[in-house]
């Protein structure tokens, strides 16, 4: 398939190991443009995107999430994270957190999901890897939540909705299994 959009869609994988190389300013500009180009219900654009590249803050968020899972006694999840390198952000040099006003309706969460995939496809188009990471929300719920909010300048009245890690992939991954029976045609 030569269509570059189809190539990006079919080539994207959830990457869970990244090289430490920084995302360039040009790449950041392309990613921010892609995020802002996302569609939203009634064009409300309810999101805010936090583009985080500060290594100390990324480490703080990853550690805080792990601490939350430990505090919750979710040891199976902690073990799973340890088996994947011990960090929920997989060493990515960029984390994009998407926030919404607290208690937003489901439609706004759909907006956020679309924006996350827009970022993932934009990253793919730039030759970067990505992983959508819902687990990062735990960083803003547990014992170290307040410190994490302060570190990123969290706005009052908003909540974590979803996040995406992006960077140069340090691994490859097979495509997930597809289930053609989930498509029904009505001709
Ligand atoms: C809403 C959403 C949340 C996700 N959260 C996580 C996460 O917290 N951590 C993670 O490693 N992967 C996460 N993923 C990635 C999925 O595990 C992944 O998309 C799925 O296994 C299919 O693999 P693929 O993306 O390579 O096709 C998330 C994906 C979506 C769509």
Short mmCIF file of C-alpha atoms and ligand atoms in Angstrom, two decimals:
data_model
loop_
_atom_site.label_atom_id
_atom_site.label_comp_id
_atom_site.label_asym_id
_atom_site.label_seq_id
_atom_site.Cartn_x
_atom_site.Cartn_y
_atom_site.Cartn_z
CA UNK A 1 0.00 0.00 0.00
CA UNK A 2 1.61 3.30 -1.04
CA UNK A 3 -0.93 5.67 0.49
CA UNK A 4 1.08 7.32 3.32
CA UNK A 5 -1.92 7.73 5.61
CA UNK A 6 -2.79 4.04 5.30
CA UNK A 7 0.88 3.21 5.84
CA UNK A 8 0.90 5.22 9.08
CA UNK A 9 -2.32 3.59 10.28
CA UNK A 10 -1.18 0.05 9.50
CA UNK A 11 2.42 0.62 10.62
CA UNK A 12 1.67 2.11 14.04
CA UNK A 13 2.37 -0.07 17.07
CA UNK A 14 2.34 0.51 20.81
CA UNK A 15 6.05 0.96 21.41
CA UNK A 16 7.23 0.14 24.93
CA UNK A 17 10.95 0.91 24.72
CA UNK A 18 12.46 4.18 23.51
CA UNK A 19 15.88 5.60 22.78
CA UNK A 20 16.82 8.57 24.96
CA UNK A 21 17.21 10.91 21.94
CA UNK A 22 15.21 14.08 22.39
CA UNK A 23 12.27 14.84 20.12
CA UNK A 24 13.43 17.74 17.91
CA UNK A 25 11.79 21.17 17.84
CA UNK A 26 10.56 20.47 14.29
CA UNK A 27 9.01 17.21 15.43
CA UNK A 28 7.43 18.95 18.42
CA UNK A 29 6.00 21.60 16.10
CA UNK A 30 4.49 18.89 13.87
CA UNK A 31 3.04 17.05 16.87
CA UNK A 32 1.50 20.17 18.40
CA UNK A 33 -0.02 21.09 15.02
CA UNK A 34 -1.47 17.57 14.72
CA UNK A 35 -2.94 17.70 18.23
CA UNK A 36 -4.60 21.03 17.56
CA UNK A 37 -5.96 19.79 14.20
CA UNK A 38 -7.95 17.00 15.90
CA UNK A 39 -11.71 17.01 15.43
CA UNK A 40 -14.00 17.44 18.45
CA UNK A 41 -17.74 17.29 19.02
CA UNK A 42 -19.28 20.65 18.08
CA UNK A 43 -15.71 21.92 17.70
CA UNK A 44 -15.61 22.48 21.48
CA UNK A 45 -11.91 21.47 21.71
CA UNK A 46 -12.32 20.65 25.42
CA UNK A 47 -8.75 19.42 25.81
CA UNK A 48 -5.54 20.85 27.04
CA UNK A 49 -2.31 19.20 25.92
CA UNK A 50 0.69 19.17 28.24
CA UNK A 51 3.84 18.43 26.22
CA UNK A 52 6.36 17.26 28.80
CA UNK A 53 10.02 16.73 27.87
CA UNK A 54 11.71 17.56 31.19
CA UNK A 55 13.42 14.30 32.19
CA UNK A 56 13.07 14.91 35.94
CA UNK A 57 9.32 15.47 35.58
CA UNK A 58 8.90 12.38 33.40
CA UNK A 59 10.71 10.33 36.05
CA UNK A 60 8.55 11.89 38.78
CA UNK A 61 5.32 11.01 36.94
CA UNK A 62 6.44 7.42 36.25
CA UNK A 63 7.49 6.95 39.90
CA UNK A 64 4.29 8.51 41.23
CA UNK A 65 2.11 6.19 39.15
CA UNK A 66 3.99 3.16 40.42
CA UNK A 67 3.61 4.42 43.99
CA UNK A 68 -0.14 4.79 43.47
CA UNK A 69 -0.44 1.18 42.27
CA UNK A 70 1.62 0.02 45.25
CA UNK A 71 -0.54 2.07 47.64
CA UNK A 72 -3.62 0.49 46.06
CA UNK A 73 -2.11 -2.96 46.65
CA UNK A 74 -2.21 -3.67 42.91
CA UNK A 75 0.89 -5.83 43.04
CA UNK A 76 0.03 -7.77 39.87
CA UNK A 77 0.14 -4.52 37.93
CA UNK A 78 3.37 -3.44 39.66
CA UNK A 79 4.93 -6.77 38.65
CA UNK A 80 3.73 -6.33 35.06
CA UNK A 81 5.29 -2.87 34.93
CA UNK A 82 8.55 -4.20 36.42
CA UNK A 83 8.61 -6.87 33.70
CA UNK A 84 8.29 -4.12 31.10
CA UNK A 85 11.31 -2.16 32.33
CA UNK A 86 9.92 -0.69 35.55
CA UNK A 87 8.46 2.47 34.09
CA UNK A 88 5.00 3.16 32.70
CA UNK A 89 6.52 5.75 30.32
CA UNK A 90 8.98 3.27 28.77
CA UNK A 91 11.86 5.78 28.75
CA UNK A 92 10.16 8.02 26.18
CA UNK A 93 11.57 11.55 25.92
CA UNK A 94 8.09 13.07 25.39
CA UNK A 95 4.85 12.57 27.29
CA UNK A 96 1.72 14.33 26.07
CA UNK A 97 -0.96 14.48 28.75
CA UNK A 98 -4.46 15.37 27.61
CA UNK A 99 -6.68 16.92 30.28
CA UNK A 100 -10.40 17.69 30.36
CA UNK A 101 -12.58 19.78 32.65
CA UNK A 102 -13.61 17.62 35.63
CA UNK A 103 -16.73 15.48 35.06
CA UNK A 104 -16.72 15.99 31.29
CA UNK A 105 -19.34 14.01 29.36
CA UNK A 106 -18.44 10.84 27.43
CA UNK A 107 -18.39 12.75 24.14
CA UNK A 108 -15.41 14.78 25.36
CA UNK A 109 -13.58 11.58 26.24
CA UNK A 110 -14.21 10.46 22.66
CA UNK A 111 -12.58 13.74 21.54
CA UNK A 112 -9.57 12.91 23.69
CA UNK A 113 -9.28 9.37 22.29
CA UNK A 114 -9.31 10.74 18.76
CA UNK A 115 -6.67 13.34 19.68
CA UNK A 116 -4.49 10.60 21.18
CA UNK A 117 -4.69 8.57 17.97
CA UNK A 118 -4.03 11.70 15.92
CA UNK A 119 -0.83 12.18 17.93
CA UNK A 120 0.11 8.52 17.52
CA UNK A 121 -0.36 8.69 13.74
CA UNK A 122 1.48 12.00 13.50
CA UNK A 123 4.36 10.42 15.43
CA UNK A 124 4.31 7.47 13.02
CA UNK A 125 4.45 9.87 10.08
CA UNK A 126 7.53 11.49 11.60
CA UNK A 127 9.29 8.13 11.94
CA UNK A 128 8.73 8.13 15.70
CA UNK A 129 7.07 5.51 17.89
CA UNK A 130 4.29 6.03 20.41
CA UNK A 131 2.16 4.36 23.02
CA UNK A 132 -1.14 5.60 24.39
CA UNK A 133 -0.79 5.38 28.18
CA UNK A 134 -3.90 5.58 30.34
CA UNK A 135 -1.89 4.38 33.34
CA UNK A 136 -0.14 7.76 33.66
CA UNK A 137 -3.37 9.02 35.23
CA UNK A 138 -2.41 7.14 38.39
CA UNK A 139 0.42 9.63 38.92
CA UNK A 140 -2.19 12.30 39.62
CA UNK A 141 -4.30 10.24 42.03
CA UNK A 142 -1.99 8.69 44.61
CA UNK A 143 0.26 9.83 47.45
CA UNK A 144 2.45 12.01 45.17
CA UNK A 145 -0.41 13.45 43.10
CA UNK A 146 -0.07 17.01 44.36
CA UNK A 147 3.68 17.15 43.70
CA UNK A 148 3.11 15.87 40.17
CA UNK A 149 0.40 18.44 39.52
CA UNK A 150 2.67 21.20 40.76
CA UNK A 151 5.55 19.96 38.60
CA UNK A 152 3.52 20.35 35.39
CA UNK A 153 1.49 23.44 36.38
CA UNK A 154 -1.84 21.60 36.43
CA UNK A 155 -4.85 23.89 36.01
CA UNK A 156 -7.52 23.87 38.71
CA UNK A 157 -10.77 22.19 37.72
CA UNK A 158 -9.24 19.86 35.16
CA UNK A 159 -8.53 16.13 35.29
CA UNK A 160 -6.28 13.66 33.53
CA UNK A 161 -8.03 12.09 30.52
CA UNK A 162 -5.34 10.20 28.58
CA UNK A 163 -1.69 10.43 27.60
CA UNK A 164 0.66 9.42 24.81
CA UNK A 165 4.40 8.74 25.02
CA UNK A 166 6.43 9.49 21.92
CA UNK A 167 10.05 9.06 20.88
CA UNK A 168 12.49 7.09 18.76
CA UNK A 169 11.61 3.42 19.09
CA UNK A 170 14.19 1.10 20.63
CA UNK A 171 12.12 -1.95 19.74
CA UNK A 172 9.80 -3.35 17.12
CA UNK A 173 6.48 -5.05 17.64
CA UNK A 174 4.14 -7.24 15.63
CA UNK A 175 0.75 -5.89 14.70
CA UNK A 176 -2.00 -6.95 17.09
CA UNK A 177 -4.27 -9.81 15.96
CA UNK A 178 -7.08 -8.55 13.76
CA UNK A 179 -10.60 -9.95 13.76
CA UNK A 180 -12.25 -9.50 10.35
CA UNK A 181 -15.49 -10.94 11.74
CA UNK A 182 -15.90 -7.68 13.67
CA UNK A 183 -16.64 -6.00 10.36
CA UNK A 184 -20.17 -6.47 9.05
CA UNK A 185 -21.06 -5.12 5.67
CA UNK A 186 -24.57 -4.07 4.83
CA UNK A 187 -24.62 -3.77 1.05
C1 LIG B 1 -7.31 4.10 25.68
C2 LIG B 1 -6.03 3.29 25.67
C3 LIG B 1 -5.28 3.19 26.82
C4 LIG B 1 -4.06 2.48 26.82
N1 LIG B 1 -3.29 2.48 27.96
C5 LIG B 1 -2.11 1.84 27.95
C6 LIG B 1 -1.25 1.90 29.08
O1 LIG B 1 -1.54 2.51 30.11
N2 LIG B 1 -0.05 1.27 29.00
C7 LIG B 1 0.35 0.58 27.88
O2 LIG B 1 1.46 0.05 27.86
N3 LIG B 1 -0.44 0.52 26.78
C8 LIG B 1 -1.65 1.14 26.78
N4 LIG B 1 -2.44 1.12 25.67
C9 LIG B 1 -1.97 0.43 24.46
C10 LIG B 1 -2.73 -0.88 24.19
O3 LIG B 1 -2.30 -1.85 25.11
C11 LIG B 1 -2.46 -1.30 22.73
O4 LIG B 1 -3.05 -0.34 21.88
C12 LIG B 1 -3.02 -2.67 22.40
O5 LIG B 1 -2.36 -3.67 23.14
C13 LIG B 1 -2.90 -3.00 20.90
O6 LIG B 1 -1.55 -2.94 20.48
P1 LIG B 1 -1.09 -1.94 19.34
O7 LIG B 1 -1.35 -0.55 19.80
O8 LIG B 1 0.38 -2.18 19.15
O9 LIG B 1 -1.85 -2.23 18.09
C14 LIG B 1 -3.63 1.83 25.64
C15 LIG B 1 -4.39 1.93 24.48
C16 LIG B 1 -5.57 2.66 24.48
C17 LIG B 1 -6.34 2.80 23.18
#
